[in-house]
Coordinates of C-alpha atoms in Angstrom, one line a residue:
M576 CA 57.6 -200.1 318.7
A577 CA 54.5 -200.6 320.9
P578 CA 52.0 -197.8 321.0
S579 CA 52.3 -195.6 324.0
T580 CA 49.6 -195.3 326.7
N581 CA 48.5 -192.6 329.2
E582 CA 50.8 -194.1 331.8
D583 CA 53.8 -193.7 329.5
L584 CA 53.1 -189.9 328.9
N585 CA 54.5 -187.2 331.2
P586 CA 51.6 -185.0 332.3
E587 CA 52.2 -181.3 332.8
P588 CA 52.8 -180.5 336.5
S589 CA 50.0 -178.5 338.1
Q590 CA 51.6 -177.5 341.4
P591 CA 53.6 -174.3 341.5
A592 CA 56.7 -176.0 343.1
Q593 CA 56.8 -178.7 340.5
R594 CA 56.4 -176.2 337.7
K595 CA 59.2 -174.1 339.1
E596 CA 61.5 -177.1 339.0
H597 CA 60.7 -177.7 335.4
R598 CA 61.2 -174.0 334.6
L599 CA 57.5 -173.5 333.7
T600 CA 55.2 -170.6 334.3
P601 CA 53.4 -170.6 337.7
K602 CA 50.0 -171.3 336.2
T603 CA 48.9 -173.5 333.4
Y604 CA 47.5 -172.1 330.2
A605 CA 44.0 -173.2 331.0
A606 CA 44.0 -171.7 334.5
A607 CA 45.4 -168.4 333.3
T608 CA 42.8 -168.2 330.5
E609 CA 39.9 -169.0 332.8
E610 CA 41.1 -166.5 335.4
N611 CA 42.1 -163.5 333.3
L612 CA 39.7 -163.5 330.4
D613 CA 36.0 -162.7 331.0
V614 CA 34.8 -162.7 327.5
Q615 CA 36.6 -164.5 324.7
V616 CA 35.4 -163.8 321.1
K617 CA 36.3 -166.2 318.4
K618 CA 35.2 -165.7 314.9
E619 CA 35.4 -168.5 312.4
N620 CA 34.4 -167.7 308.8
L621 CA 33.8 -171.0 307.2
K622 CA 31.6 -170.9 304.0
G623 CA 29.9 -167.7 305.1
E624 CA 29.0 -169.0 308.6
V625 CA 29.8 -167.0 311.8
K626 CA 30.3 -168.8 315.1
T627 CA 30.3 -166.8 318.4
V628 CA 31.6 -168.3 321.6
T629 CA 30.8 -166.6 325.0
S630 CA 32.8 -167.7 328.0
S631 CA 30.9 -169.0 331.0
T632 CA 32.5 -166.6 333.5
S633 CA 30.4 -163.6 332.6
T634 CA 28.8 -161.9 335.7
Q635 CA 25.1 -161.9 336.2
P636 CA 23.1 -158.9 337.4
N637 CA 22.8 -160.4 340.9
G638 CA 26.6 -160.4 341.3
Q639 CA 27.0 -164.2 340.9
G640 CA 28.7 -165.8 338.0
K641 CA 27.6 -168.8 335.9
D642 CA 30.2 -170.9 337.8
D643 CA 27.5 -171.6 340.4
A644 CA 25.7 -173.8 337.8
P645 CA 26.3 -177.6 337.8
Q646 CA 29.5 -178.4 335.9
S647 CA 30.5 -181.7 334.3
S648 CA 34.2 -181.1 333.5
G649 CA 35.2 -178.1 335.6
R650 CA 34.3 -175.6 332.8
T651 CA 30.8 -174.7 331.6
T652 CA 30.0 -175.4 328.0
P653 CA 29.8 -172.1 326.3
T654 CA 26.7 -170.9 324.5
Q655 CA 26.9 -171.0 320.7
Y656 CA 25.1 -169.1 318.0
V657 CA 25.4 -170.2 314.4
G658 CA 24.0 -168.3 311.5
R659 CA 24.7 -166.2 308.4
G660 CA 23.9 -162.9 310.0
E661 CA 20.6 -162.3 308.1
N662 CA 18.2 -164.1 310.5
E663 CA 17.0 -163.0 313.9
A664 CA 19.8 -164.6 315.8
P665 CA 22.0 -162.3 317.9
R666 CA 24.9 -160.8 316.0
S667 CA 28.5 -161.5 316.8
P668 CA 30.3 -158.8 318.8
T669 CA 32.5 -156.7 316.5
P670 CA 36.1 -156.7 317.7
K671 CA 37.7 -153.3 318.1
S672 CA 40.0 -152.5 315.3
H673 CA 43.5 -151.2 315.9
R674 CA 43.6 -147.4 315.6
R675 CA 46.6 -145.1 315.1
P676 CA 47.3 -143.2 318.3
K677 CA 46.5 -139.5 318.2
S678 CA 49.4 -137.2 318.0
N679 CA 49.7 -134.5 320.7
G680 CA 51.4 -132.0 318.5
S681 CA 51.3 -131.9 314.8
L682 CA 50.9 -134.1 311.8
R683 CA 53.6 -134.7 309.2
T684 CA 52.6 -135.3 305.5
N685 CA 55.2 -135.6 302.8
G686 CA 57.8 -133.7 304.8
H687 CA 55.3 -130.9 305.8
K688 CA 54.3 -130.2 309.4
L689 CA 50.7 -129.3 309.5
E690 CA 49.6 -127.6 312.7
E691 CA 46.1 -128.3 314.1
E692 CA 44.7 -124.8 314.6
P693 CA 41.1 -123.7 315.4
A694 CA 39.2 -122.2 312.4
K695 CA 39.3 -118.5 312.3
S696 CA 35.9 -116.7 312.4
I697 CA 34.6 -113.2 312.0
E698 CA 32.3 -111.8 314.7
E699 CA 29.5 -109.5 313.7
R700 CA 27.2 -107.8 316.2
Y701 CA 23.9 -106.2 315.4
K702 CA 21.8 -104.1 317.7
D703 CA 18.0 -104.0 317.5
K704 CA 15.5 -101.4 318.8
D705 CA 15.4 -102.8 322.3
G706 CA 19.2 -102.6 322.6
E707 CA 19.7 -106.4 322.5
R708 CA 22.7 -107.6 320.7
L709 CA 22.7 -110.6 318.3
T710 CA 26.1 -112.1 317.8
S711 CA 26.8 -114.5 314.9
I712 CA 29.9 -116.4 314.1
K713 CA 30.9 -116.6 310.4
P714 CA 33.7 -119.0 309.4
A715 CA 36.6 -117.5 307.6
T716 CA 36.7 -118.1 303.9
D717 CA 39.7 -119.6 301.9
D718 CA 40.9 -116.2 300.7
E719 CA 41.1 -114.8 304.3
T720 CA 43.2 -117.7 305.6
A721 CA 46.9 -117.4 304.7
L722 CA 48.9 -120.4 303.8
V723 CA 52.0 -120.4 306.0
P724 CA 54.6 -122.8 304.9
D725 CA 56.6 -124.8 307.4
E726 CA 60.4 -124.2 307.7
T727 CA 61.0 -128.0 307.9
A728 CA 59.3 -128.6 304.6
L729 CA 62.5 -129.4 302.8
V730 CA 64.2 -131.4 305.6
P731 CA 64.9 -135.0 304.4
D732 CA 63.1 -137.7 306.3
E733 CA 64.8 -140.9 307.4
T734 CA 62.8 -144.1 306.8
R735 CA 62.7 -146.5 309.7
L736 CA 62.4 -150.3 309.5
P737 CA 59.3 -152.2 310.6
G738 CA 58.8 -152.1 314.3
G739 CA 60.2 -148.6 314.7
K740 CA 63.8 -149.7 314.8
K741 CA 66.3 -147.5 313.0
D742 CA 69.0 -149.2 310.9
D743 CA 71.8 -146.8 310.1
N744 CA 73.0 -149.1 307.3
Q745 CA 69.5 -149.4 305.6
A746 CA 68.1 -145.9 306.3
L747 CA 66.5 -144.1 303.3
V748 CA 66.9 -140.4 302.9
S749 CA 64.3 -138.7 300.8
G750 CA 65.3 -136.0 298.3
R751 CA 63.8 -132.6 297.4
Q752 CA 60.0 -132.6 297.3
A753 CA 58.6 -131.6 294.0
G754 CA 56.5 -128.4 294.1
A755 CA 57.6 -127.4 297.6
G756 CA 59.0 -124.1 296.3
W757 CA 55.5 -122.9 295.3
E758 CA 54.3 -123.4 298.9
M759 CA 57.4 -121.7 300.3
S760 CA 56.8 -118.7 298.1
G761 CA 53.6 -117.8 300.0
V762 CA 51.6 -117.0 296.8
R763 CA 48.0 -118.0 297.2
F764 CA 46.5 -118.8 293.8
A765 CA 42.8 -118.4 293.2
P766 CA 40.8 -121.7 292.8
M767 CA 39.2 -122.7 289.6
N768 CA 35.7 -123.0 291.0
I769 CA 35.1 -119.3 291.5
P770 CA 31.4 -118.2 291.1
L771 CA 30.6 -116.3 287.9
K772 CA 29.6 -113.2 289.8
R773 CA 33.0 -112.9 291.5
R774 CA 34.7 -113.4 288.1
L775 CA 32.6 -110.6 286.6
Q776 CA 33.4 -108.3 289.6
T777 CA 37.1 -108.9 289.1
L778 CA 36.8 -108.2 285.3
I779 CA 35.1 -104.8 285.7
V780 CA 37.5 -103.7 288.4
L781 CA 40.4 -104.8 286.3
F782 CA 39.0 -102.8 283.3
H783 CA 38.7 -99.6 285.4
T784 CA 42.1 -100.0 287.1
L785 CA 43.9 -100.5 283.8
S786 CA 41.7 -98.2 281.8
I787 CA 44.3 -95.5 281.1
V788 CA 47.0 -98.0 280.1
G789 CA 44.7 -100.2 278.2
L790 CA 43.0 -97.5 276.2
L791 CA 46.3 -95.7 275.4
A792 CA 47.7 -99.0 274.2
F793 CA 44.7 -99.6 272.0
F794 CA 45.2 -96.1 270.5
F795 CA 48.8 -96.9 269.5
L796 CA 47.7 -100.2 268.1
M797 CA 45.3 -98.4 265.8
C798 CA 48.0 -96.0 264.9
S799 CA 50.0 -99.0 263.6
I800 CA 47.2 -99.7 261.0
P801 CA 47.3 -97.2 258.1
L802 CA 43.6 -97.8 257.5
F803 CA 42.7 -95.8 260.6
W804 CA 45.0 -92.8 260.0
P805 CA 42.4 -90.7 258.3
L806 CA 40.3 -91.0 261.5
L807 CA 43.0 -90.8 264.1
F808 CA 44.8 -87.7 262.8
P809 CA 41.8 -85.3 263.1
Y810 CA 40.8 -86.9 266.4
T811 CA 44.2 -86.2 267.9
I812 CA 44.1 -82.6 266.8
Y813 CA 40.6 -82.3 268.4
I814 CA 41.5 -83.6 271.8
L815 CA 44.6 -81.3 272.0
F816 CA 42.3 -78.2 271.7
S817 CA 39.1 -79.5 273.3
R818 CA 37.7 -77.7 276.4
A819 CA 35.1 -80.3 277.2
G820 CA 36.7 -81.1 280.5
T821 CA 36.7 -77.4 281.7
S822 CA 33.6 -75.9 280.1
G823 CA 31.2 -77.0 282.9
N824 CA 28.3 -77.8 280.7
L825 CA 28.5 -81.6 281.1
S826 CA 27.4 -82.2 277.5
Y827 CA 29.2 -85.5 277.3
R828 CA 27.8 -86.9 280.5
S829 CA 25.7 -90.1 280.0
E830 CA 23.3 -91.1 282.7
F831 CA 22.8 -94.4 280.8
I832 CA 26.5 -95.3 281.2
R833 CA 26.6 -94.1 284.8
R834 CA 23.6 -96.4 285.7
L835 CA 24.9 -99.6 284.0
R836 CA 24.6 -102.7 286.1
I837 CA 28.3 -103.4 285.7
W838 CA 29.0 -100.7 288.2
S839 CA 26.9 -102.7 290.8
L840 CA 29.4 -105.5 290.2
F841 CA 32.2 -102.9 290.7
A842 CA 30.8 -101.8 294.0
S843 CA 30.1 -105.3 295.3
Y844 CA 33.7 -106.3 294.6
F845 CA 34.9 -104.6 297.8
P846 CA 32.0 -104.2 298.8
A847 CA 31.4 -100.4 298.9
R848 CA 28.6 -98.4 300.5
L849 CA 27.6 -94.8 300.7
H850 CA 26.3 -93.3 304.0
R851 CA 24.6 -89.9 304.6
S852 CA 24.9 -88.0 307.8
A853 CA 22.3 -85.3 306.9
P854 CA 20.1 -84.5 303.9
L855 CA 21.3 -81.8 301.5
P856 CA 18.7 -79.3 300.1
P857 CA 18.9 -79.0 296.3
T858 CA 18.6 -75.2 296.6
R859 CA 22.2 -74.9 297.5
K860 CA 25.5 -75.8 295.7
Y861 CA 28.2 -77.9 297.4
I862 CA 31.9 -78.8 297.4
F863 CA 32.5 -82.4 298.6
G864 CA 36.0 -82.9 300.0
Y865 CA 36.9 -86.5 299.7
H866 CA 39.5 -88.1 302.1
P867 CA 41.8 -89.9 301.9
H868 CA 43.2 -90.1 298.3
G869 CA 44.4 -93.6 298.6
I870 CA 46.2 -95.0 295.6
I871 CA 43.6 -94.8 292.9
S872 CA 40.5 -93.4 294.8
H873 CA 38.2 -96.3 294.0
G874 CA 35.7 -95.1 296.6
A875 CA 35.4 -91.7 295.1
F876 CA 34.8 -93.2 291.6
V877 CA 32.1 -95.7 292.6
A878 CA 30.3 -93.2 295.0
F879 CA 30.3 -90.0 292.9
A880 CA 31.0 -91.1 289.2
T881 CA 28.4 -93.9 289.1
E882 CA 24.9 -94.6 290.5
A883 CA 25.9 -98.0 291.9
L884 CA 25.6 -96.7 295.5
G885 CA 22.5 -94.6 295.0
F886 CA 23.8 -91.1 295.2
S887 CA 20.7 -89.6 293.5
Q888 CA 18.5 -91.4 296.0
L889 CA 20.4 -90.1 299.0
F890 CA 20.7 -86.6 297.6
P891 CA 17.9 -86.0 295.2
G892 CA 18.1 -82.9 293.0
I893 CA 21.9 -82.6 293.2
T894 CA 24.1 -83.2 290.2
N895 CA 27.6 -84.2 291.4
T896 CA 30.8 -84.1 289.3
L897 CA 33.9 -85.9 290.3
L898 CA 37.1 -84.0 289.4
T899 CA 40.4 -85.4 288.1
L900 CA 43.7 -84.1 286.6
D901 CA 43.3 -82.0 283.5
A902 CA 46.0 -84.1 281.8
N903 CA 43.7 -87.1 281.8
F904 CA 41.5 -85.2 279.2
R905 CA 44.4 -85.3 276.7
I906 CA 44.7 -89.1 276.7
P907 CA 43.1 -90.6 273.6
F908 CA 40.0 -92.7 274.2
Y909 CA 40.3 -92.4 278.0
R910 CA 39.1 -88.8 277.9
D911 CA 35.9 -90.0 276.2
Y912 CA 35.4 -92.6 278.9
A913 CA 35.9 -90.0 281.6
L914 CA 33.6 -87.5 280.1
A915 CA 30.9 -90.1 279.7
M916 CA 31.1 -90.9 283.4
G917 CA 30.6 -87.2 284.2
L918 CA 34.2 -86.4 285.2
A919 CA 35.6 -83.0 284.8
S920 CA 39.0 -81.2 285.2
V921 CA 40.1 -80.1 288.7
S922 CA 41.4 -76.8 287.4
R923 CA 40.1 -73.5 288.8
E924 CA 38.4 -72.6 285.6
S925 CA 36.5 -75.9 285.5
C926 CA 35.4 -75.7 289.2
E927 CA 34.1 -72.1 288.8
N928 CA 32.2 -73.0 285.6
L929 CA 30.6 -76.0 287.2
L930 CA 29.4 -74.0 290.3
T931 CA 28.3 -70.8 288.5
R932 CA 26.7 -72.2 285.4
G933 CA 23.8 -74.6 284.8
G934 CA 21.6 -76.0 287.5
A935 CA 18.0 -75.1 288.2
N936 CA 18.5 -71.3 288.1
G937 CA 21.4 -71.3 285.6
E938 CA 23.8 -70.1 288.3
G939 CA 24.8 -73.5 289.7
M940 CA 21.9 -74.2 292.1
G941 CA 21.8 -77.9 292.7
R942 CA 25.3 -78.5 291.4
A943 CA 28.1 -80.2 293.4
I944 CA 31.7 -81.1 292.7
T945 CA 33.9 -83.7 294.5
I946 CA 37.6 -82.8 295.0
V947 CA 40.1 -85.3 296.4
V948 CA 41.8 -82.7 298.6
G949 CA 44.9 -84.6 299.5
G950 CA 46.0 -85.2 295.9
A951 CA 49.1 -87.0 294.8
R952 CA 51.0 -86.0 297.9
E953 CA 48.5 -87.8 300.2
S954 CA 48.8 -91.0 298.1
L955 CA 52.3 -91.5 299.3
D956 CA 51.0 -91.8 302.9
A957 CA 48.3 -94.3 302.0
Q958 CA 49.3 -97.1 304.3
P959 CA 46.9 -99.9 305.4
R960 CA 45.0 -99.5 308.7
S961 CA 46.1 -95.9 309.1
L962 CA 44.7 -92.5 308.1
R963 CA 47.0 -89.6 307.5
L964 CA 45.5 -86.6 305.7
V965 CA 47.4 -83.8 304.0
L966 CA 45.1 -80.9 304.9
K967 CA 46.6 -78.2 307.2
R968 CA 47.9 -76.1 304.2
R969 CA 45.2 -77.1 301.8
K970 CA 42.9 -74.1 301.8
G971 CA 42.3 -73.5 298.0
F972 CA 39.0 -75.4 298.0
V973 CA 37.8 -73.3 300.9
K974 CA 38.6 -70.1 298.9
L975 CA 36.7 -71.6 296.0
A976 CA 33.7 -72.2 298.3
I977 CA 33.7 -68.6 299.5
R978 CA 34.0 -67.1 296.0
T979 CA 31.2 -69.3 294.6
G980 CA 29.0 -69.5 297.7
A981 CA 29.1 -73.3 297.8
D982 CA 28.7 -75.1 301.1
L983 CA 31.5 -77.4 302.3
V984 CA 30.7 -81.1 302.8
P985 CA 33.5 -83.3 304.3
V986 CA 33.6 -87.0 303.1
L987 CA 35.6 -89.6 304.9
S988 CA 36.1 -93.0 303.2
F989 CA 36.9 -95.8 305.7
G990 CA 38.9 -98.6 304.0
E991 CA 40.4 -96.6 301.1
N992 CA 43.9 -96.9 302.3
D993 CA 43.5 -100.7 302.9
L994 CA 43.0 -101.5 299.2
Y995 CA 46.7 -101.5 298.4
E996 CA 50.1 -101.9 300.0
Q997 CA 53.1 -99.7 299.0
V998 CA 56.7 -99.0 300.0
H999 CA 56.8 -97.2 303.3
P1000 CA 58.6 -93.8 303.2
D1001 CA 60.3 -94.4 306.5
S1002 CA 62.0 -97.6 305.4
H1003 CA 62.9 -96.4 301.9
P1004 CA 63.7 -92.6 302.2
A1005 CA 65.6 -92.5 298.9
I1006 CA 62.6 -93.8 297.0
Y1007 CA 60.4 -91.3 298.8
K1008 CA 62.6 -88.4 297.7
I1009 CA 62.5 -89.5 294.1
Q1010 CA 58.7 -89.7 294.2
M1011 CA 58.5 -86.2 295.7
G1012 CA 60.8 -84.9 292.9
I1013 CA 58.5 -86.4 290.3
K1014 CA 55.6 -84.8 292.1
K1015 CA 57.2 -81.3 291.9
L1016 CA 58.2 -81.8 288.2
L1017 CA 55.1 -83.3 286.7
G1018 CA 52.4 -82.5 289.2
F1019 CA 51.7 -86.2 290.0
T1020 CA 53.6 -89.0 291.5
V1021 CA 54.0 -92.8 291.0
P1022 CA 53.5 -94.8 294.2
L1023 CA 55.2 -98.2 294.3
F1024 CA 52.2 -100.3 295.3
H1025 CA 50.8 -103.8 294.9
A1026 CA 47.8 -105.7 296.0
R1027 CA 46.4 -108.9 294.3
G1028 CA 46.2 -110.2 290.8
V1029 CA 43.6 -111.9 288.7
F1030 CA 44.7 -115.4 289.4
N1031 CA 46.4 -114.9 292.9
Y1032 CA 45.7 -113.1 296.1
D1033 CA 49.1 -111.6 296.9
Y1034 CA 50.7 -109.7 293.9
G1035 CA 49.1 -107.6 291.2
M1036 CA 47.4 -104.3 290.3
L1037 CA 43.9 -105.2 291.4
P1038 CA 42.8 -103.8 294.8
Y1039 CA 42.1 -106.1 297.8
R1040 CA 38.6 -107.1 298.5
H1041 CA 38.2 -104.8 301.5
P1042 CA 35.0 -103.1 302.6
L1043 CA 34.6 -99.4 301.6
N1044 CA 32.3 -97.2 303.7
V1045 CA 32.0 -93.6 302.3
V1046 CA 30.5 -91.4 305.0
V1047 CA 29.2 -88.0 303.9
G1048 CA 29.3 -85.5 306.7
R1049 CA 27.1 -82.6 307.6
P1050 CA 27.3 -79.5 305.4
I1051 CA 29.1 -76.3 306.5
K1052 CA 27.3 -73.2 305.4
V1053 CA 29.4 -70.7 303.5
E1054 CA 28.7 -67.0 302.8
Q1055 CA 29.7 -65.8 299.4
H1056 CA 32.4 -63.1 299.1
A1057 CA 34.3 -62.0 296.0
K1058 CA 37.5 -61.5 298.1
P1059 CA 37.8 -64.1 300.9
D1060 CA 39.0 -62.8 304.3
E1061 CA 41.8 -64.7 305.9
A1062 CA 40.1 -64.9 309.3
Y1063 CA 36.9 -66.2 307.7
L1064 CA 39.0 -68.6 305.6
D1065 CA 40.7 -70.0 308.7
E1066 CA 37.4 -70.3 310.5
L1067 CA 35.8 -72.3 307.7
H1068 CA 38.9 -74.5 307.5
A1069 CA 38.8 -75.2 311.2
K1070 CA 35.1 -76.2 311.0
Y1071 CA 35.8 -78.4 308.1
V1072 CA 38.6 -80.2 310.0
Q1073 CA 36.4 -80.5 313.1
E1074 CA 33.6 -82.2 311.1
L1075 CA 36.1 -84.7 309.7
E1076 CA 37.3 -85.5 313.2
R1077 CA 33.7 -85.9 314.3
I1078 CA 33.1 -88.4 311.5
W1079 CA 36.2 -90.3 312.5
E1080 CA 35.5 -90.4 316.2
E1081 CA 31.8 -91.4 315.7
W1082 CA 32.4 -94.2 313.2
K1083 CA 35.9 -95.5 313.7
D1084 CA 34.8 -98.3 316.0
V1085 CA 32.3 -99.4 313.4
F1086 CA 34.2 -99.1 310.1
A1087 CA 37.9 -99.1 311.3
R1088 CA 38.1 -101.8 313.9
D1089 CA 41.5 -103.1 312.8
R1090 CA 43.2 -99.6 312.7
K1091 CA 46.7 -99.2 313.9
G1092 CA 46.4 -95.6 314.9
E1093 CA 44.2 -92.5 315.0
L1094 CA 43.4 -89.8 312.5
Q1095 CA 46.4 -87.6 311.7
I1096 CA 46.2 -84.2 310.0
L1097 CA 49.5 -83.4 308.2
E1098 CA 50.9 -80.2 306.6

């Protein structure tokens, strides 16, 4: 066969009519490329060399293109740059990479739907001397942000074929996701990288919260060892007949233990702070009425049984004693712990001995006692973000003040009820009746409560990390009478309630911003 020449070849038609007859596109490839593409970038990577080709149709600043230049073959020879990228030659333009389109709703990862939400923040306002406000935004921490699982977490996903097409015969259905049950449970576990200070705070709060149970269990453990019997038997007889909790002489009180630095860790756990409305002269004696009771009264302990919040600095010359149930001084080992912290019995005998003995003049001057007025009954109403006080019929502490001549000092603790969550009496009336029956029979009740644990943030005996602000009100002066008059008794009680309401109205917008209701005085 003879070799073919140019005349034997069929050239590609260039006219639109001829191209239509041959069922070709209206324009040739070269014409379409020259007309539609302004800049064509070609990268060739041969032995480390980069070659950049720029088309000749780029527009000049004066509005005219390079097509006005002399041409030899209808198309201008493109400018070429050859180099390894390390010299001063212009770099090749970097082509845009393909990016995944942004979703307009949510992201899906391993069957979980993760919503894109703005980060929560806490707004704090401070006011200077000129009245100007400084506002700062603090991002929310991990323990303040709840992990809300998605309801579609366990819905099987169907795998699609490449190109987005679904094939019913070849679809893959995923099974149950391992570990999804932990996320659905809603339990937030504490991370491992917790600072040492926070671990120590948790440890000391755990010790105090479980002190009764822990020390009593330790006592029974020692009882199981015959070697300790010669010591435990006389000790048990001693605590059954001891009057250390009611004598009023505070001989077991240890200022060294009360001022230990571990109590600063206890206070900073919440954190807690003590506030004074007015100074108290040390020439008088006082009865501090603490409200509310809460579940365990952590605020009363850290403010009046330790020096972590600086009670002696705010009220110099006053020796305060926190009162608790007399039965606590019959518990082995725990009674020694309570006496060392300066606690005493809440019985009438103990209160009168504390306010009439000792002090600067030997008659109680400079002495003070702190009574949690609401008692066990009020603990059943300790609901978060609410304040319900059992006070209308509680007048025994006012009678005590009249008989001993002690001034009344109301104390309101903002945040005490927010440390725990418990069963609401309205939703569980049967449980509430049982609790009230235990209260009448034994003198105390057992609230069904929970808060956080050592290794999680949702279930356990430890209180929540919620700020405690203990505000000490203004003193109400009391005249001493051996037999209190009913009219005078009601008058002092009304003044006491009025001062509590003043504290609430004045500081509720500062220390109780997330409240669900106002102050309520019950019974």
